[in-house]
Each structure stands twice: as C-alpha cells, then as structure tokens.
Short mmCIF file of C-alpha atoms in Angstrom, two decimals:
data_model
loop_
_atom_site.label_atom_id
_atom_site.label_comp_id
_atom_site.label_asym_id
_atom_site.label_seq_id
_atom_site.Cartn_x
_atom_site.Cartn_y
_atom_site.Cartn_z
CA MET A 38 120.77 117.86 115.36
CA PRO A 39 121.19 118.55 111.57
CA ILE A 40 124.68 117.28 111.20
CA ALA A 41 123.85 114.13 113.09
CA GLN A 42 120.80 113.53 110.78
CA ALA A 43 123.12 114.12 107.81
CA VAL A 44 125.70 111.45 108.73
CA SER A 45 122.74 109.23 110.06
CA THR A 46 121.10 109.31 106.64
CA PHE A 47 124.36 108.72 104.60
CA THR A 48 125.09 105.70 106.99
CA ALA A 49 121.58 104.34 106.18
CA LYS A 50 121.94 104.81 102.62
CA SER A 51 125.50 103.13 102.61
CA ALA A 52 124.05 100.13 104.28
CA GLN A 53 121.07 99.92 101.86
CA CYS A 54 123.57 99.99 98.92
CA ALA A 55 125.88 97.10 100.48
CA ASP A 56 122.44 95.20 101.17
CA LEU A 57 121.23 95.54 97.55
CA ILE A 58 124.71 94.13 96.32
CA ALA A 59 124.80 91.22 98.77
CA SER A 60 121.09 90.35 97.75
CA ALA A 61 121.97 90.35 94.08
CA HIS A 62 124.88 87.72 94.98
CA ARG A 63 122.49 85.35 96.91
CA VAL A 64 122.69 81.69 95.81
CA ASP A 65 120.31 78.84 96.15
CA ALA A 66 120.78 75.68 98.29
CA GLY A 67 122.91 74.10 95.41
CA GLY A 68 125.06 77.15 95.28
CA ALA A 69 123.74 78.46 92.01
CA ALA A 70 123.22 82.15 91.64
CA LEU A 71 119.83 83.23 91.92
CA PHE A 72 120.29 86.31 89.67
CA PRO A 73 122.19 86.21 86.12
CA LEU A 74 125.43 87.88 85.77
CA LEU A 75 123.99 90.70 83.89
CA ASP A 76 121.67 91.59 86.63
CA ARG A 77 124.52 91.27 89.15
CA GLU A 78 126.52 93.74 87.26
CA GLN A 79 124.05 96.08 86.88
CA ILE A 80 122.59 95.98 90.53
CA THR A 81 126.26 96.17 91.64
CA VAL A 82 127.31 99.13 89.49
CA ALA A 83 123.97 100.70 90.59
CA GLY A 84 124.74 100.22 94.33
CA PHE A 85 127.97 101.95 93.82
CA LEU A 86 126.59 104.70 91.94
CA ASN A 87 123.89 105.23 94.71
CA LEU A 88 126.75 105.07 97.48
CA PHE A 89 128.53 107.91 95.60
CA VAL A 90 125.49 110.21 95.13
CA ALA A 91 124.78 109.51 98.87
CA TRP A 92 128.19 110.81 99.73
CA GLU A 93 127.61 113.76 97.72
CA GLY A 94 124.15 114.46 99.65
CA PHE A 95 126.09 114.32 102.89
CA LEU A 96 128.60 116.65 101.64
CA GLU A 97 125.80 119.28 100.55
CA SER A 98 123.85 118.83 103.74
CA ALA A 99 126.86 119.41 106.11
CA PHE A 100 128.06 122.43 104.08
CA SER A 101 124.52 123.88 104.00
CA HIS A 102 123.87 123.26 107.79
CA LEU A 103 127.28 124.37 109.08
CA MET A 104 127.08 127.61 106.93
CA THR A 105 123.87 128.53 108.55
CA GLY A 106 125.22 127.81 111.96
CA ALA A 107 124.80 124.36 112.87
CA PRO A 108 127.27 123.06 115.27
CA THR A 109 129.37 119.45 114.77
CA LEU A 110 128.57 116.67 116.90
CA SER A 111 131.18 117.65 119.40
CA GLY A 112 129.30 120.94 119.78
CA SER A 113 132.06 122.98 118.09
CA GLN A 114 131.00 125.92 116.14
CA PRO A 115 133.08 126.40 112.81
CA VAL A 116 134.14 129.99 112.32
CA ARG A 117 132.23 131.13 109.17
CA TYR A 118 133.24 133.56 106.52
CA ALA A 119 129.81 133.96 105.48
CA SER A 120 126.18 133.60 107.18
CA PRO A 121 123.48 132.88 104.82
CA PRO A 122 120.07 133.21 106.41
CA SER A 123 118.57 129.95 105.28
CA LEU A 124 119.55 126.46 103.80
CA GLU A 125 118.25 127.48 100.32
CA ALA A 126 120.64 130.76 100.44
CA ALA A 127 123.63 128.64 101.59
CA GLN A 128 122.92 126.28 98.62
CA GLN A 129 122.69 129.14 96.42
CA MET A 130 125.96 130.48 97.54
CA LEU A 131 127.51 127.20 96.93
CA ILE A 132 126.25 126.91 93.45
CA GLY A 133 127.10 130.45 92.51
CA ALA A 134 126.70 131.53 88.97
CA ASN A 135 126.61 127.79 87.65
CA ARG A 136 123.86 125.51 87.31
CA TYR A 137 124.77 123.29 90.14
CA PHE A 138 127.71 122.67 92.31
CA ASP A 139 129.63 119.32 91.75
CA PHE A 140 130.32 117.50 94.98
CA SER A 141 131.86 114.67 93.02
CA ASN A 142 134.98 117.05 92.62
CA HIS A 143 136.80 116.88 95.83
CA GLU A 144 139.10 119.64 94.75
CA LEU A 145 136.21 121.88 94.30
CA VAL A 146 134.75 120.92 97.82
CA ARG A 147 138.08 121.58 99.56
CA LYS A 148 138.21 124.83 97.79
CA MET A 149 134.53 125.73 99.08
CA ALA A 150 135.62 124.70 102.77
CA ARG A 151 138.56 126.95 102.36
CA LEU A 152 136.36 129.92 101.08
CA TYR A 153 133.63 129.48 103.60
CA PHE A 154 135.32 128.13 106.90
CA GLN A 155 138.25 129.20 108.90
CA ASN A 156 140.95 126.71 108.28
CA SER A 157 138.41 124.55 106.36
CA TYR A 158 137.12 123.28 109.73
CA PRO A 159 135.44 120.57 110.04
CA PHE A 160 136.10 119.39 106.60
CA GLU A 161 139.86 119.21 106.88
CA PRO A 162 142.25 117.68 107.50
CA HIS A 163 139.67 114.72 106.53
CA LEU A 164 139.03 115.50 102.93
CA SER A 165 142.76 115.93 102.31
CA ALA A 166 143.68 112.53 103.92
CA VAL A 167 141.40 110.53 101.79
CA ALA A 168 142.06 112.82 98.43
CA THR A 169 143.47 109.96 96.46
CA ASP A 170 140.86 107.74 97.50
CA LEU A 171 138.13 110.30 96.38
CA ALA A 172 139.86 110.80 93.14
CA ASP A 173 139.82 106.98 92.53
CA LEU A 174 136.13 106.97 93.51
CA ARG A 175 135.24 109.74 91.10
CA THR A 176 137.19 107.73 88.31
CA MET A 177 134.82 104.56 89.26
CA ARG A 178 131.66 106.70 89.16
CA ASN A 179 132.59 108.34 85.89
CA ALA A 180 132.75 104.63 84.60
CA SER A 181 129.40 103.92 86.09
CA ALA A 182 127.67 106.78 84.45
CA HIS A 183 129.05 106.27 80.98
CA ILE A 184 131.61 104.01 79.12
CA SER A 185 133.98 105.80 76.57
CA THR A 186 137.55 105.07 75.58
CA THR A 187 138.47 107.77 78.09
CA THR A 188 136.53 106.50 81.02
CA GLN A 189 137.62 102.95 80.14
CA ARG A 190 141.43 103.77 79.94
CA ALA A 191 141.05 105.77 83.37
CA LEU A 192 139.36 102.68 85.00
CA GLU A 193 142.35 100.30 83.72
CA ALA A 194 144.83 102.54 84.96
CA LEU A 195 143.31 102.65 88.37
CA ALA A 196 142.77 99.17 88.30
CA GLN A 197 146.62 98.55 87.60
CA ARG A 198 147.39 100.63 90.40
CA ILE A 199 144.99 98.89 92.89
CA PHE A 200 145.72 95.29 91.81
CA GLY A 201 149.45 95.81 90.77
CA ALA A 202 149.22 94.43 87.33
CA PRO A 203 147.73 95.37 83.99
CA GLN A 204 143.91 94.80 83.96
CA PRO A 205 142.92 95.24 80.01
CA SER A 206 139.40 95.70 79.61
CA ILE A 207 138.26 95.30 83.12
CA ALA A 208 134.67 96.13 83.95
CA LEU A 209 133.54 98.14 86.99
CA TYR A 210 131.69 95.17 88.54
CA THR A 211 134.77 93.15 88.23
CA MET A 212 136.77 95.73 90.07
CA LEU A 213 134.15 96.36 92.81
CA THR A 214 133.75 92.75 93.60
CA ARG A 215 137.24 91.74 93.87
CA VAL A 216 139.11 91.82 97.18
CA ASP A 217 141.04 95.13 97.57
CA PRO A 218 144.80 94.17 98.06
CA ARG A 219 145.32 97.36 100.08
CA SER A 220 142.46 96.06 102.77
CA ALA A 221 143.75 94.77 106.07
CA THR A 222 140.56 92.83 106.63
CA GLY A 223 140.00 91.29 103.05
CA ASN A 224 137.19 93.68 101.96
CA THR A 225 136.14 94.00 98.36
CA VAL A 226 136.93 97.35 96.60
CA PHE A 227 133.38 98.25 97.18
CA ALA A 228 133.31 97.54 100.71
CA GLU A 229 136.67 99.35 101.38
CA ALA A 230 135.39 102.50 99.62
CA SER A 231 132.04 102.41 101.67
CA ASN A 232 134.15 102.13 104.91
CA LYS A 233 136.50 105.00 103.97
CA LEU A 234 133.47 107.24 103.06
CA LEU A 235 131.82 106.36 106.11
CA ALA A 236 134.68 107.00 108.11
CA THR A 237 135.27 110.39 106.72
CA ALA A 238 131.84 111.49 106.97
CA GLN A 239 132.06 110.44 110.80
CA LEU A 240 135.12 112.60 111.17
CA ILE A 241 133.64 115.63 109.50
CA ALA A 242 130.50 115.37 111.54
CA GLN A 243 132.32 115.09 114.74
CA GLY A 244 134.22 118.05 114.32
#
C-alpha cells in the first residue's frame, strides 16, 4: 500500500536522523566526547535538516498517491477534485507553473489540500492542529540552511517563546539539544519535533 510505504519510509528516516545525532554525542569510558563540538554541532543540524526534508518527502508522496486514488491505511478513499493519470502528473499539478512546490510551507500545503480533496481529507484537521509547530520548524529549517540577520532574529524570537526568556545569539544546535520545557517527558527540542511530525504523518496516513 503506497501510503503505508510513505509513512514507513518517513519513520525510518526519522529514526536514522535521531541515531545520527545520538552517535555524534557518544562519550568514552571517561565521559569525554568522542567528537569535537564543531562536529557535534554540524551533525546535529544536518540531522534536523534531514528530518525536515524527510517530512517534505512524506507530504509529497502522500499527496501524489492520494491524488491518483490510493486509499488511506483505514481503507477510506478521499474524495478528489482532480484525477491525474499518474504520479508524475499529480506532481506536475502540485508544481503548476512554478519550478517546484514548497512542501516546507505548511500554509501552501493546506491550501493544496483544500484545492484537491473534499474537506482537505485526510490532511485536515491534523495539519491545522500542528500549524504553529510547523511554522516553528520552518524557522529552524531556515536557520539550518543559511544564517543571516533575518533568520537569526527569527530563531531568537522562537527560542524566547520556547524557553520563556531572551536567548541572544542562540545557535540552532543549542536550541535543538536543550530540553523542551513544553515536553511532558523531558524530550529535547529535536526529539519533541520529531515525535510531533511522526504522529502527524501517522494520523494523515490513517485517514
């Protein structure tokens, strides 16, 4: 089943990202880090970026397969407003006249869900429920791709909202590896983000 494969692939890639970050933070018998700080920073940020790319891949796969008639895991058949004859045609419809479709922009994703599926099913209400989280992740994603005055200011504003106090000059690595005060289980910001994306993907796939 295509949707099962899409969510399975995303789950596996998410686990791979978490394992990569955990491996970068291994210590020796004396408690000393095996990797220097710069390596830990770069590996962690790359792991986060790979997680975000995997999420985008899940969305693209889910849209394309559902647009061409694939059922959800529950067996429900979304009511489609278009019936592209192939996955390639579905992808071209999403791209339209643009060079590509930006799956990192959750508002555009929600708009496409409204355009192509009755009641945006099965993407809603799940994307709306995590809209703020997705916007936050995009802020972090932008900071991982390039550092500028604009992205740093946005990252600092996000960090202040998460941690409840100003975080001047905070690095994305620092944010990702800190305990998220919103987490009921003491997860880091990275782990909390990963869990939310995985849960949302599963809900969309289930239908």
